[in-house]
Short mmCIF file of N, CA and C in Angstrom, two decimals:
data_model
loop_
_atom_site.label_atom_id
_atom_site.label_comp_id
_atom_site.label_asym_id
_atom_site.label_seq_id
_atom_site.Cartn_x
_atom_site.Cartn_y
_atom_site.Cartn_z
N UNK B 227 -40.64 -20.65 -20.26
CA UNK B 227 -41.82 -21.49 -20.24
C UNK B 227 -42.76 -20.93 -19.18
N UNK B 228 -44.12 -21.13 -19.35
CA UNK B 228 -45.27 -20.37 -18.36
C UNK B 228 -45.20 -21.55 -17.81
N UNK B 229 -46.53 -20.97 -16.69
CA UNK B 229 -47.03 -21.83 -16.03
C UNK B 229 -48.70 -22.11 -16.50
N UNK B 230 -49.27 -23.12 -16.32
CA UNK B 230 -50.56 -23.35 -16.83
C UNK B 230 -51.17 -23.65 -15.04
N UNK B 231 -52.06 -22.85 -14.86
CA UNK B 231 -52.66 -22.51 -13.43
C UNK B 231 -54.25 -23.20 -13.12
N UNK B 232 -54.21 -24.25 -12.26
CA UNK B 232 -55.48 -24.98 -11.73
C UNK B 232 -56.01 -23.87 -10.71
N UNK B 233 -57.34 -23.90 -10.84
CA UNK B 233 -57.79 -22.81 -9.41
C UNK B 233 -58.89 -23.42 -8.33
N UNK B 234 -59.29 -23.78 -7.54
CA UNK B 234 -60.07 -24.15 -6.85
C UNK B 234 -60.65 -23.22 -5.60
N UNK B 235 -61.63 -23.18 -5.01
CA UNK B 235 -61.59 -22.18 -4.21
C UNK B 235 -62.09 -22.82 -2.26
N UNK B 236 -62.29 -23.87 -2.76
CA UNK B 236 -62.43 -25.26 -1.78
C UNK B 236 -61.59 -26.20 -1.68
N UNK B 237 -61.03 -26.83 -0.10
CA UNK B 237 -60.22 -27.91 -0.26
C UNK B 237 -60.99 -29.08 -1.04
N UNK B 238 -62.36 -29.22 -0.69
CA UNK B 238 -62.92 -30.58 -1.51
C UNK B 238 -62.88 -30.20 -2.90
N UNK B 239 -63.18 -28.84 -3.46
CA UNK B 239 -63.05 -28.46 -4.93
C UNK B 239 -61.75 -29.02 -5.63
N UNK B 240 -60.61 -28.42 -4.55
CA UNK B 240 -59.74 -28.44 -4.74
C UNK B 240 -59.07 -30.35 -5.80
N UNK B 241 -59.45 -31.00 -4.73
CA UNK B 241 -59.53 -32.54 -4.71
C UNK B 241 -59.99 -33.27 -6.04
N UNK B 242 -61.67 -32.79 -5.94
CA UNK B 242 -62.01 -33.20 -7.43
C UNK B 242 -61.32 -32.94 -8.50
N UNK B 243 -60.54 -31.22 -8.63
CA UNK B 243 -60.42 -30.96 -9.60
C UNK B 243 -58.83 -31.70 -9.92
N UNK B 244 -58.11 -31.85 -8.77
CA UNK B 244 -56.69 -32.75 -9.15
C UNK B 244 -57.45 -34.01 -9.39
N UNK B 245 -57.78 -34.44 -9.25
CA UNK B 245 -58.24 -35.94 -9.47
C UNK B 245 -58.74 -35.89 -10.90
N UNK B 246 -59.38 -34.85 -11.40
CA UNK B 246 -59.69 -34.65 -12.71
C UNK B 246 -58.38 -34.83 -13.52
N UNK B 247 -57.93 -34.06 -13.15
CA UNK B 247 -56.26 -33.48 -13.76
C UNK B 247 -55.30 -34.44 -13.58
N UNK B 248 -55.64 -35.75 -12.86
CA UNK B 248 -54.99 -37.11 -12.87
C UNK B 248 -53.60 -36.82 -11.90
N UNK B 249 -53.59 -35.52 -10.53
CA UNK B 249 -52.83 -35.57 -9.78
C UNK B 249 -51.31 -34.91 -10.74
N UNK B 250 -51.47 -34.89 -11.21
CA UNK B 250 -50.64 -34.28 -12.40
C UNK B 250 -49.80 -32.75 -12.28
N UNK B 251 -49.33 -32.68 -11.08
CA UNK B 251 -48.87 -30.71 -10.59
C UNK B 251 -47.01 -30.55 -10.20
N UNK B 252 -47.00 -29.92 -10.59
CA UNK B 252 -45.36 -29.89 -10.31
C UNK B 252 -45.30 -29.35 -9.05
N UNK B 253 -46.32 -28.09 -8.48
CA UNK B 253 -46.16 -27.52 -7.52
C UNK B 253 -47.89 -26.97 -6.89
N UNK B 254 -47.93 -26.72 -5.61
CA UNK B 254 -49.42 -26.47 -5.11
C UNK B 254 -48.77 -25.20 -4.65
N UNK B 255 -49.83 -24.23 -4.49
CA UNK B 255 -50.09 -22.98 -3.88
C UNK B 255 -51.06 -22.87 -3.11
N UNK B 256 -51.22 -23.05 -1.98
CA UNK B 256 -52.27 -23.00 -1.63
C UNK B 256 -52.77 -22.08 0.00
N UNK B 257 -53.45 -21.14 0.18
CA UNK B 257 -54.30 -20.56 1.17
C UNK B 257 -53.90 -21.19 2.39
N UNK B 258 -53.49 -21.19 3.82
CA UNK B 258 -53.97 -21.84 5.24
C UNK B 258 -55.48 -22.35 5.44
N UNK B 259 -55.93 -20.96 5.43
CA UNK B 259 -57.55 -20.73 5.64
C UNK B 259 -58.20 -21.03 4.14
N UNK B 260 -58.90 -21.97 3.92
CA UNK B 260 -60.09 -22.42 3.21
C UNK B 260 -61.82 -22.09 3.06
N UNK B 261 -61.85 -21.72 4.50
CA UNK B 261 -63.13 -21.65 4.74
C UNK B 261 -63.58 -23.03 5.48
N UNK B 262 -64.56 -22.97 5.59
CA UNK B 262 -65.50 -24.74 6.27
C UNK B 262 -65.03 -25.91 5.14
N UNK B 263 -64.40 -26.81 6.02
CA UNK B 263 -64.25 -28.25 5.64
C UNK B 263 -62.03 -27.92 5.60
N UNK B 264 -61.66 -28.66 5.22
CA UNK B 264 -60.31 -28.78 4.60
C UNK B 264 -59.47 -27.73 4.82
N UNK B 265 -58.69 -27.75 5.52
CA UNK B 265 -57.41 -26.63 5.39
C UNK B 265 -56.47 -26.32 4.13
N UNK B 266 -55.82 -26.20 3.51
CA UNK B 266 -55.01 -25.52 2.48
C UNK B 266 -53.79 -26.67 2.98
N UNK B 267 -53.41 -26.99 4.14
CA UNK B 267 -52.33 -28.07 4.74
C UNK B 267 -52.92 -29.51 4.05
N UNK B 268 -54.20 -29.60 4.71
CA UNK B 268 -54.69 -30.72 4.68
C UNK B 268 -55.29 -31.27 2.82
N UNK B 269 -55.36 -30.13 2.47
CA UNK B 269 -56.22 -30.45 1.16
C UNK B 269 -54.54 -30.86 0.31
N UNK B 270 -53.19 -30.50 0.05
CA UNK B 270 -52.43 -30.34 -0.43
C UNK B 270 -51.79 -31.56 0.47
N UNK B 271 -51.86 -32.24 1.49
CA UNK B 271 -51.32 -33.25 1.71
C UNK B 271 -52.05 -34.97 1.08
N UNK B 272 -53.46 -34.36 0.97
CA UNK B 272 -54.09 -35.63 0.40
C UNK B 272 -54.29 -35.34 -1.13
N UNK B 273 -53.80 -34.35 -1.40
CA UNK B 273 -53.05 -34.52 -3.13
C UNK B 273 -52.15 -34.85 -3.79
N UNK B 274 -51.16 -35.29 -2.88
CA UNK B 274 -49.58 -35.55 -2.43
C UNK B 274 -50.03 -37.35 -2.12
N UNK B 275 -50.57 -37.35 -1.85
CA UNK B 275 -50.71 -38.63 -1.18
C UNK B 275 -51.79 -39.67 -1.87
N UNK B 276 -53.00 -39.19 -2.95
CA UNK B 276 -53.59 -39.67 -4.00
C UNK B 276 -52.25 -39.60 -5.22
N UNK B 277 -51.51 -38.72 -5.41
CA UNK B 277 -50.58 -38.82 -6.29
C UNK B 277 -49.99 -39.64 -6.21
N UNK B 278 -49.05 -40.60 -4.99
CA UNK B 278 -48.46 -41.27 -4.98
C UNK B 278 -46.90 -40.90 -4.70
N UNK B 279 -46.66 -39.48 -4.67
CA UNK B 279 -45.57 -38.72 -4.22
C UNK B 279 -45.22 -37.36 -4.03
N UNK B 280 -45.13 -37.05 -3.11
CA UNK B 280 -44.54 -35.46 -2.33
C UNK B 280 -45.33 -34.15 -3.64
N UNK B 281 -45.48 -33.93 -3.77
CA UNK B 281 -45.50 -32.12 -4.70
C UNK B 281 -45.36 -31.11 -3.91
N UNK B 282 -43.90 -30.71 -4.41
CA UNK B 282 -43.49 -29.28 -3.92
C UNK B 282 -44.81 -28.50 -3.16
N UNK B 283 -44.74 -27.80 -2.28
CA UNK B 283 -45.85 -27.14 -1.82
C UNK B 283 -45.64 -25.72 -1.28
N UNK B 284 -46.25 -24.45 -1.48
CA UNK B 284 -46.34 -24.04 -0.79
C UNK B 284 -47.39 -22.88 -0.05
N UNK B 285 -47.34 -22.89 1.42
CA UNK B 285 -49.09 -22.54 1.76
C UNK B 285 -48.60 -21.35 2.52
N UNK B 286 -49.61 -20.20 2.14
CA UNK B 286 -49.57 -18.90 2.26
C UNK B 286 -50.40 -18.66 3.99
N UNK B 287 -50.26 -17.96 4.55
CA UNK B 287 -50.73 -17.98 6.36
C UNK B 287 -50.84 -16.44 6.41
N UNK B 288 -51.60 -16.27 7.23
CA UNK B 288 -51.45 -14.68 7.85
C UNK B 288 -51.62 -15.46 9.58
N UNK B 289 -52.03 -16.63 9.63
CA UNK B 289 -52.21 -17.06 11.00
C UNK B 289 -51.23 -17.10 12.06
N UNK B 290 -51.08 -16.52 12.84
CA UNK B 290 -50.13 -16.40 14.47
C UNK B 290 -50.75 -17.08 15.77
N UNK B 291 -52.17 -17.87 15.60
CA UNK B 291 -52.37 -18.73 16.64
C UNK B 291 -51.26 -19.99 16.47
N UNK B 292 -51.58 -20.52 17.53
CA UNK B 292 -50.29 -21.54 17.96
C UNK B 292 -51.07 -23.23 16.86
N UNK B 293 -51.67 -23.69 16.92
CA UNK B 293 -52.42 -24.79 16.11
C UNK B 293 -51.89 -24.71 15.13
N UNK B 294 -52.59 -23.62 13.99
CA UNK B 294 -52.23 -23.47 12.52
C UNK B 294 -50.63 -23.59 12.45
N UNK B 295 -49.79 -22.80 13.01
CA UNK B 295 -48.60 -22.97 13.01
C UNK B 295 -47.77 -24.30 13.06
N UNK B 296 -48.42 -24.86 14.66
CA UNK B 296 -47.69 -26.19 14.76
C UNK B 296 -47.75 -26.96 13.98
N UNK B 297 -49.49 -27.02 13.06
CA UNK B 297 -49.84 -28.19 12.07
C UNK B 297 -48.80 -27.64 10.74
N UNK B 298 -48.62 -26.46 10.49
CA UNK B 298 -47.92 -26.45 8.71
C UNK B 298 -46.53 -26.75 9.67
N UNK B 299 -45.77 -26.55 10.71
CA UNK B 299 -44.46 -26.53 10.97
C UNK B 299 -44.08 -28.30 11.27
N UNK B 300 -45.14 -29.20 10.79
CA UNK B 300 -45.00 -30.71 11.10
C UNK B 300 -45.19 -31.30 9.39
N UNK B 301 -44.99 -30.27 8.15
CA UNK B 301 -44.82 -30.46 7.13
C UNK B 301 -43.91 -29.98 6.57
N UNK B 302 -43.16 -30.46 5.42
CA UNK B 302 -42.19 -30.65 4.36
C UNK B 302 -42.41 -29.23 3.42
N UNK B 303 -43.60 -28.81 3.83
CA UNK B 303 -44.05 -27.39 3.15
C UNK B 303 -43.55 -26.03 3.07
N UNK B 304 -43.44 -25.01 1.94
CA UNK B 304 -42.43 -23.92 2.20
C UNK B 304 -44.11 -22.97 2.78
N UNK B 305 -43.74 -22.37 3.66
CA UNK B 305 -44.58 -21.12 5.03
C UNK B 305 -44.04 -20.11 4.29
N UNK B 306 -44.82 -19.36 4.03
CA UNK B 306 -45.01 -17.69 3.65
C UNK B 306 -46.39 -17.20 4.22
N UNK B 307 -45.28 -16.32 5.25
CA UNK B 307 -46.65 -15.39 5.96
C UNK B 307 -46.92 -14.31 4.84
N UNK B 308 -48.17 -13.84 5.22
CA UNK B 308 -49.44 -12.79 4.11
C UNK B 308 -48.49 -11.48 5.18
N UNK B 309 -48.80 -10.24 4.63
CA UNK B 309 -48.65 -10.42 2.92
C UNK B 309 -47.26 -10.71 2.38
N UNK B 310 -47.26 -11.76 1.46
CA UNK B 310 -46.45 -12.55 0.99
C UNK B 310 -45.53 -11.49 -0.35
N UNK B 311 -44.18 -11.25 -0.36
CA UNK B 311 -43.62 -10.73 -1.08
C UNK B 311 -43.72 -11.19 -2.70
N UNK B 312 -44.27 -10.94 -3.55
CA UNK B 312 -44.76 -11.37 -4.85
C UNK B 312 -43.24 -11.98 -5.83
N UNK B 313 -42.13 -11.47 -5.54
CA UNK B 313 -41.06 -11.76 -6.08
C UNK B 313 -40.65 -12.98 -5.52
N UNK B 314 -40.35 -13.25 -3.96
CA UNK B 314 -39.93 -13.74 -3.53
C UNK B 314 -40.76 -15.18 -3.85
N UNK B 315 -42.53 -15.06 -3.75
CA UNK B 315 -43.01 -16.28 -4.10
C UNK B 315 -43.01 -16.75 -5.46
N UNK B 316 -42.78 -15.91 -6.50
CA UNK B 316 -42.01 -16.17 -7.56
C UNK B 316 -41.17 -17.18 -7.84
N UNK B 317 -40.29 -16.76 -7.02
CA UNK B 317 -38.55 -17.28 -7.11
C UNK B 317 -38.94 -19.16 -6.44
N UNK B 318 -39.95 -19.23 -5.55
CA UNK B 318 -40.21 -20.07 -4.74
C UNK B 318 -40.26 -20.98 -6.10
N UNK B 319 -41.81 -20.66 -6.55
CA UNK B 319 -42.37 -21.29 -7.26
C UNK B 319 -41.89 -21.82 -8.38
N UNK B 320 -40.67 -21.15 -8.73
CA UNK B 320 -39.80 -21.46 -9.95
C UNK B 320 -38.94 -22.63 -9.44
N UNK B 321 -38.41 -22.65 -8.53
CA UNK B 321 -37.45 -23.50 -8.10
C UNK B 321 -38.22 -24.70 -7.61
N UNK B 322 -39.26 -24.70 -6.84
CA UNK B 322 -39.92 -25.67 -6.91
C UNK B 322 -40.03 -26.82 -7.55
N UNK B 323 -40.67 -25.67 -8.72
CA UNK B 323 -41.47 -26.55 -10.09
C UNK B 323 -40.27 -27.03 -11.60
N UNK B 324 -39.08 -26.37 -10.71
CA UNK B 324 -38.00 -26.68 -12.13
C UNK B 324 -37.58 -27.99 -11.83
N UNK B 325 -38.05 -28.67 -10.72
CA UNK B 325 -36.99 -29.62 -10.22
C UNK B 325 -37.64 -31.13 -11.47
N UNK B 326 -37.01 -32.59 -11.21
CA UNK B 326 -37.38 -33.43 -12.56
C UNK B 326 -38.93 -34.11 -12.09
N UNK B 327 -40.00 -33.66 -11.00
CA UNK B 327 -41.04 -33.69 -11.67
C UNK B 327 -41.64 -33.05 -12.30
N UNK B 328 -40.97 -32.17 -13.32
CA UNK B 328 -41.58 -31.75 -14.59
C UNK B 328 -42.37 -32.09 -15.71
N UNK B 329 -43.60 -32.20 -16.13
CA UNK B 329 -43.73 -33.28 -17.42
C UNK B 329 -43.07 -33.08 -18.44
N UNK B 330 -43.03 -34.04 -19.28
CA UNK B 330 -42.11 -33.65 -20.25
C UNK B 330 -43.17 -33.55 -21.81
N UNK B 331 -42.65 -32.01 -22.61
CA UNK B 331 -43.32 -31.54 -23.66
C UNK B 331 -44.27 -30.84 -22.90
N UNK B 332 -44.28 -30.89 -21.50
CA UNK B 332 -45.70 -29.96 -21.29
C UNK B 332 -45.31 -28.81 -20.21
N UNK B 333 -46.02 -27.63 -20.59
CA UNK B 333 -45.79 -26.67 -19.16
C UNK B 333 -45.97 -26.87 -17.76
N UNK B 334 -45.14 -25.98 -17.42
CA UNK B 334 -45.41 -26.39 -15.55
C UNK B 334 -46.54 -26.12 -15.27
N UNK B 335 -46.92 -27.04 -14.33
CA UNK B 335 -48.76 -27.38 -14.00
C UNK B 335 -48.16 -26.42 -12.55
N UNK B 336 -49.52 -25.64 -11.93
CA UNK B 336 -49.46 -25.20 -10.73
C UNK B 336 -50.74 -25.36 -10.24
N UNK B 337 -51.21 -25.42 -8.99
CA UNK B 337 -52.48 -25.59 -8.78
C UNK B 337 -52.54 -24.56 -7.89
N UNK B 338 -53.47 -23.81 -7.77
CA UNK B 338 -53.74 -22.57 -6.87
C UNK B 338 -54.89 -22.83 -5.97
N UNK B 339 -54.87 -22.60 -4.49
CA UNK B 339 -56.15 -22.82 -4.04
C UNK B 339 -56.41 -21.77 -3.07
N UNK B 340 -57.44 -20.62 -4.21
CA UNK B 340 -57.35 -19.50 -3.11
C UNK B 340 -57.94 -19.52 -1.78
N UNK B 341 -57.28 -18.18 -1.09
CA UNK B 341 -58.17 -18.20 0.15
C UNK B 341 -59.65 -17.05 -0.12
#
């Protein structure tokens, strides 16, 4: 089974477009760095939290200041430092998204929010 891939390129983009999609993701992918407004932490915790429960997560970093770190290391979130091994986030993403919030009859939803 594929995956069917949301893309946003803004945490607020990001937002509208789950809210479109009725919160509906088995798993988030998402950037540290966003750009101005919303972090990749922050945008994927208030998607989790309009949903009404947890979605697997996980947020990609190249960051080694002490902040960024402490804030993703005070979440439930899987940390992959850049550059991120393509197999390994694979394997992530599979296990993630196999677990029973799956929909049922429909492919695994992923939401991507680049950096």
């Amino acid at each position: 089974m594929g995956y069917e891939v949301f893309s946003a390129d803004t945490g607020e983009k990001a937002l509208a477009l789950a809210e479109q999609e009725r919160w509906r993701f088995d798993a988030i992918l998402a950037d540290y760095r966003l750009g101005a407004g919303l972090t990749g932490t922050q945008t994927a915790t208030e998607i989790s939290r309009r949903a009404g429960f947890a979605i697997p997560t996980v947020v990609l970093t190249g960051d080694t200041a002490v902040e960024p770190i402490l804030e993703l290391s005070s979440t439930a979130f899987t940390i992959l430092h850049k550059p991120a091994d393509t197999d390994e986030l694979l394997e992530i993403l599979a296990s993630l998204s196999s677990g029973e919030r799956r929909f049922r009859g429909r492919s695994r939803r992923q939401f991507h929010i680049p950096s």
